[in-house]
Short mmCIF file of C-alpha atoms in Angstrom, two decimals:
data_model
loop_
_atom_site.label_atom_id
_atom_site.label_comp_id
_atom_site.label_asym_id
_atom_site.label_seq_id
_atom_site.Cartn_x
_atom_site.Cartn_y
_atom_site.Cartn_z
CA MET A 562 60.47 170.10 62.88
CA PRO A 563 61.57 168.37 66.55
CA LEU A 564 58.47 167.65 68.63
CA LYS A 565 59.92 170.32 70.82
CA GLU A 566 59.85 172.65 68.61
CA HIS A 567 55.67 171.76 67.70
CA LEU A 568 55.17 171.69 70.97
CA LEU A 569 56.27 175.53 71.34
CA GLU A 570 54.60 175.62 68.04
CA ILE A 571 51.37 175.05 69.09
CA ARG A 572 51.19 176.57 72.75
CA LYS A 573 52.34 179.93 70.86
CA ARG A 574 49.49 179.21 68.57
CA ILE A 575 47.21 178.26 72.23
CA VAL A 576 47.75 181.75 73.39
CA LEU A 577 47.71 184.58 70.26
CA ALA A 578 43.88 182.10 69.62
CA SER A 579 43.43 182.83 73.55
CA VAL A 580 44.16 185.94 73.43
CA GLY A 581 42.43 186.48 70.36
CA VAL A 582 39.67 185.46 72.36
CA VAL A 583 39.66 187.32 75.73
CA LEU A 584 39.60 191.05 73.13
CA GLY A 585 36.81 189.80 71.84
CA ALA A 586 35.54 188.75 76.03
CA VAL A 587 36.08 192.15 75.86
CA LEU A 588 32.84 193.60 73.46
CA GLY A 589 30.91 190.43 75.08
CA TRP A 590 31.15 192.05 78.25
CA ILE A 591 30.26 195.62 77.07
CA LEU A 592 27.37 194.16 75.32
CA TYR A 593 26.32 192.09 77.10
CA THR A 594 22.82 193.12 78.15
CA PRO A 595 21.76 193.93 74.97
CA ILE A 596 23.18 189.35 74.28
CA PHE A 597 21.38 188.55 77.32
CA ASP A 598 18.33 189.82 76.13
CA LEU A 599 18.47 188.38 72.93
CA LEU A 600 19.69 184.45 74.23
CA GLN A 601 16.69 185.03 76.62
CA GLN A 602 14.21 185.99 73.88
CA PRO A 603 13.50 181.99 72.66
CA LEU A 604 11.30 181.89 76.25
CA LEU A 605 10.36 184.72 76.28
CA ASP A 606 8.38 184.03 73.63
CA ALA A 607 8.01 180.38 74.23
CA ALA A 608 6.96 181.55 77.30
CA ALA A 609 4.15 184.55 75.72
CA GLU A 610 3.07 181.50 72.79
CA ARG A 611 1.57 179.55 76.16
CA GLY A 612 0.39 182.27 78.05
CA SER A 613 2.45 181.03 80.95
CA LEU A 614 4.45 183.04 84.21
CA THR A 615 8.22 181.59 82.39
CA THR A 616 11.82 183.88 83.13
CA THR A 617 14.89 182.66 84.35
CA ASN A 618 16.42 182.92 87.81
CA PHE A 619 19.67 183.50 89.71
CA GLY A 620 19.77 181.86 92.23
CA GLY A 621 23.01 182.33 93.88
CA VAL A 622 24.88 185.16 95.20
CA ALA A 623 28.02 184.80 92.49
CA THR A 624 25.47 183.42 89.54
CA ALA A 625 24.67 187.16 88.13
CA ILE A 626 28.47 187.56 87.66
CA ASP A 627 29.80 184.01 86.46
CA MET A 628 26.88 184.00 84.23
CA ARG A 629 28.14 187.39 83.00
CA VAL A 630 31.82 186.18 82.12
CA ARG A 631 30.02 183.55 80.39
CA VAL A 632 28.82 185.00 78.07
CA SER A 633 31.45 187.35 77.55
CA LEU A 634 33.61 184.67 75.82
CA PHE A 635 31.17 183.50 74.14
CA LEU A 636 30.79 185.90 71.97
CA GLY A 637 34.60 185.91 72.45
CA VAL A 638 34.28 182.72 70.49
CA LEU A 639 32.23 184.10 68.08
CA VAL A 640 34.08 186.85 67.01
CA SER A 641 37.38 185.50 67.44
CA CYS A 642 36.47 182.92 65.17
CA PRO A 643 38.33 184.33 61.97
CA TRP A 644 41.95 184.72 64.37
CA TRP A 645 41.38 181.96 66.46
CA LEU A 646 40.99 179.65 63.11
CA TYR A 647 43.71 181.10 61.30
CA GLN A 648 46.36 180.40 64.04
CA LEU A 649 44.59 176.68 63.25
CA TRP A 650 45.68 176.92 59.88
CA ALA A 651 49.29 179.14 60.63
CA PHE A 652 50.14 175.57 62.54
CA VAL A 653 49.41 173.74 60.23
CA ASN A 654 51.25 175.73 56.77
CA PRO A 655 54.35 174.66 57.96
CA GLY A 656 53.93 171.82 57.01
CA LEU A 657 52.42 171.71 53.77
CA THR A 658 53.82 172.74 50.05
CA ARG A 659 53.68 176.18 48.69
CA THR A 660 50.61 174.32 45.88
CA GLU A 661 48.76 172.90 48.91
CA ARG A 662 49.61 175.51 51.34
CA ARG A 663 46.98 177.79 48.09
CA TYR A 664 44.33 175.12 48.02
CA ALA A 665 44.42 175.01 52.05
CA PHE A 666 44.12 178.90 52.25
CA GLY A 667 40.93 178.79 50.19
CA PHE A 668 39.62 175.87 52.66
CA LEU A 669 40.51 177.66 55.36
CA GLY A 670 38.67 180.87 54.33
CA ALA A 671 35.48 178.81 54.15
CA ALA A 672 35.61 178.02 57.80
CA VAL A 673 34.46 181.11 58.97
CA PRO A 674 30.82 181.06 57.47
CA LEU A 675 31.22 177.52 58.22
CA PHE A 676 31.18 177.84 61.50
CA LEU A 677 28.64 180.72 61.62
CA GLY A 678 26.28 178.51 59.64
CA GLY A 679 26.44 175.94 61.94
CA ALA A 680 25.94 178.61 65.43
CA ALA A 681 23.17 180.31 62.70
CA LEU A 682 21.35 176.84 62.61
CA ALA A 683 21.48 175.88 65.94
CA TRP A 684 20.00 179.35 66.37
CA TYR A 685 16.78 178.67 63.86
CA VAL A 686 16.49 175.50 65.37
CA LEU A 687 16.60 176.73 68.82
CA PRO A 688 13.47 178.39 69.92
CA ARG A 689 11.34 174.95 68.55
CA ALA A 690 13.70 173.47 71.01
CA VAL A 691 12.18 175.63 73.94
CA VAL A 692 9.40 175.44 72.81
CA ILE A 693 9.34 171.60 73.23
CA LEU A 694 11.40 171.50 76.20
CA THR A 695 8.65 174.17 77.93
CA GLU A 696 5.46 173.17 77.06
CA PHE A 697 5.57 170.52 79.24
CA THR A 698 4.99 172.83 82.96
CA PRO A 699 1.71 172.43 84.05
CA THR A 700 -1.31 175.37 83.68
CA GLY A 701 -1.58 177.42 85.65
CA ALA A 702 1.93 176.49 86.40
CA ALA A 703 5.19 179.50 87.14
CA ASN A 704 8.33 177.97 85.39
CA LEU A 705 11.29 179.86 87.31
CA ILE A 706 14.04 178.80 85.27
CA ASP A 707 18.28 177.94 86.78
CA ALA A 708 19.33 181.35 84.64
CA GLN A 709 22.74 179.21 84.41
CA GLY A 710 21.97 176.23 83.36
CA TYR A 711 19.37 177.13 80.80
CA LEU A 712 21.84 180.25 78.52
CA THR A 713 24.69 177.68 79.53
CA PHE A 714 22.21 175.05 77.17
CA VAL A 715 22.20 177.56 74.93
CA MET A 716 25.68 178.40 73.81
CA GLN A 717 27.32 174.34 74.13
CA PHE A 718 23.86 174.45 71.40
CA ILE A 719 25.05 176.56 69.39
CA LEU A 720 29.15 176.31 69.33
CA ALA A 721 27.84 172.44 69.00
CA PHE A 722 26.64 173.48 65.84
CA GLY A 723 29.32 175.76 64.76
CA VAL A 724 31.98 172.82 65.23
CA ALA A 725 30.21 169.98 64.01
CA PHE A 726 30.21 171.86 60.57
CA LEU A 727 33.63 172.70 60.50
CA LEU A 728 34.33 169.17 60.08
CA PRO A 729 34.82 169.74 55.61
CA VAL A 730 37.98 171.87 57.39
CA VAL A 731 39.32 168.51 59.95
CA MET A 732 38.51 166.38 56.84
CA VAL A 733 40.33 168.48 53.86
CA THR A 734 43.31 169.67 56.02
CA LEU A 735 44.11 165.92 57.04
CA ASN A 736 44.49 165.42 53.35
CA LEU A 737 46.56 167.71 52.23
CA LEU A 738 49.45 166.77 55.14
CA GLY A 739 49.05 162.94 53.69
CA VAL A 740 47.14 162.02 56.81
CA VAL A 741 44.24 160.33 55.48
CA ARG A 742 43.17 159.69 51.66
CA GLY A 743 39.92 160.48 49.48
CA SER A 744 39.51 157.02 49.01
CA THR A 745 39.27 156.70 53.23
CA TRP A 746 36.49 159.85 53.44
CA GLN A 747 34.99 158.54 50.65
CA GLY A 748 35.04 154.43 52.17
CA GLY A 749 34.07 155.76 55.10
CA TRP A 750 30.70 157.25 54.03
CA ARG A 751 27.99 155.01 55.47
CA TRP A 752 29.57 156.09 59.22
CA ALA A 753 29.70 159.13 57.97
CA ILE A 754 25.17 159.22 57.71
CA LEU A 755 25.14 156.83 61.04
CA LEU A 756 27.70 160.03 63.32
CA SER A 757 25.67 162.71 61.97
CA PHE A 758 23.11 161.23 62.82
CA VAL A 759 23.01 160.31 66.09
CA PHE A 760 24.87 163.88 67.01
CA ALA A 761 21.80 165.18 65.46
CA ALA A 762 19.35 162.98 67.58
CA VAL A 763 22.10 163.48 70.82
CA ILE A 764 22.07 167.49 69.77
CA THR A 765 18.56 168.70 69.12
CA PRO A 766 16.38 168.11 72.09
CA THR A 767 13.36 168.13 70.59
CA PRO A 768 11.10 164.19 69.59
CA ASP A 769 10.49 165.62 66.24
CA ALA A 770 11.42 163.60 63.59
CA LEU A 771 12.07 166.41 61.05
CA THR A 772 14.15 168.75 63.17
CA MET A 773 16.83 166.34 63.44
CA PHE A 774 16.16 165.58 59.74
CA TRP A 775 16.92 169.68 59.22
CA VAL A 776 20.49 169.58 61.65
CA ALA A 777 22.10 166.32 59.84
CA LEU A 778 21.41 166.69 56.59
CA PRO A 779 23.83 170.08 56.07
CA ILE A 780 26.00 167.88 58.31
CA CYS A 781 26.14 164.88 55.70
CA ALA A 782 26.27 167.38 52.44
CA LEU A 783 29.20 169.21 53.20
CA TYR A 784 30.63 165.74 53.97
CA PHE A 785 30.68 164.14 50.70
CA ALA A 786 31.55 166.88 49.28
CA ALA A 787 34.74 167.51 51.43
CA ALA A 788 35.33 163.80 49.80
CA GLY A 789 34.82 165.39 46.39
CA ILE A 790 37.49 167.53 47.66
CA CYS A 791 40.34 165.33 49.30
CA LEU A 792 39.93 162.36 46.37
CA LEU A 793 40.17 165.42 43.32
CA HIS A 794 43.65 166.30 45.46
CA ASP A 795 44.60 162.59 45.34
CA ARG A 796 44.37 162.07 41.56
CA ARG A 797 46.44 165.76 41.24
CA VAL A 798 49.17 163.71 43.60
CA ASP A 799 49.33 160.41 41.99
CA ARG A 800 49.27 162.03 38.25
CA ARG A 801 52.06 164.12 39.48
CA ASN A 802 54.34 161.15 41.18
CA ALA A 803 53.35 159.20 37.68
CA ALA A 804 54.98 162.19 35.72
CA LEU A 805 57.78 161.70 38.29
CA LEU A 806 58.88 158.35 38.17
CA GLU A 807 58.53 158.44 34.43
CA ALA A 808 61.14 160.86 33.96
#
């Protein structure tokens, strides 16, 4: 495919993915109040546990409307993840053979639960992070937390986990395209483990090592599973090429 057609295809997929996110954001706009209450709940639970006054504060004139737009887009990304992940697959699809398309479609079908699974893990870790971050408030003092900063932190936290769990999809897709062989992924396992733990240490704002391990271990497991799939695919391709050479 010529470069111009590639660029047009990228633009098409980005536009379609954006439309899906916007439509999902409309749902987020309608459900803003319960979603806001849900995102704020870890903070309220932490305040109740400590017996202190902790609440979110909308400090600017336009902060409330700004946060409604951001929360709506956040829900739009979550709700429309099957659509924009499909657009990613549709962009890669023309470069694959018929057999490779079947493998790619099957594995990309796992991308949605992987993304949502990462977001769910982030939601599981979040309450503990909020408790630890707010426990430094002096006794008897009120903690008026900036709503914009808090909600941005929560949404980025959840989306970062979701994107991190898409790592196997990227690895297998690059392998199916012939860009990276499975042996390369296998050889880089030490760097993968190191980067997984670095990511876990950065993204989890808690000082305990246990939380970091709970975050890093699933990412490492997904990496090794994807590397195994890539190795199996390379073996099939090598056997097929060897048979063609003998013929």
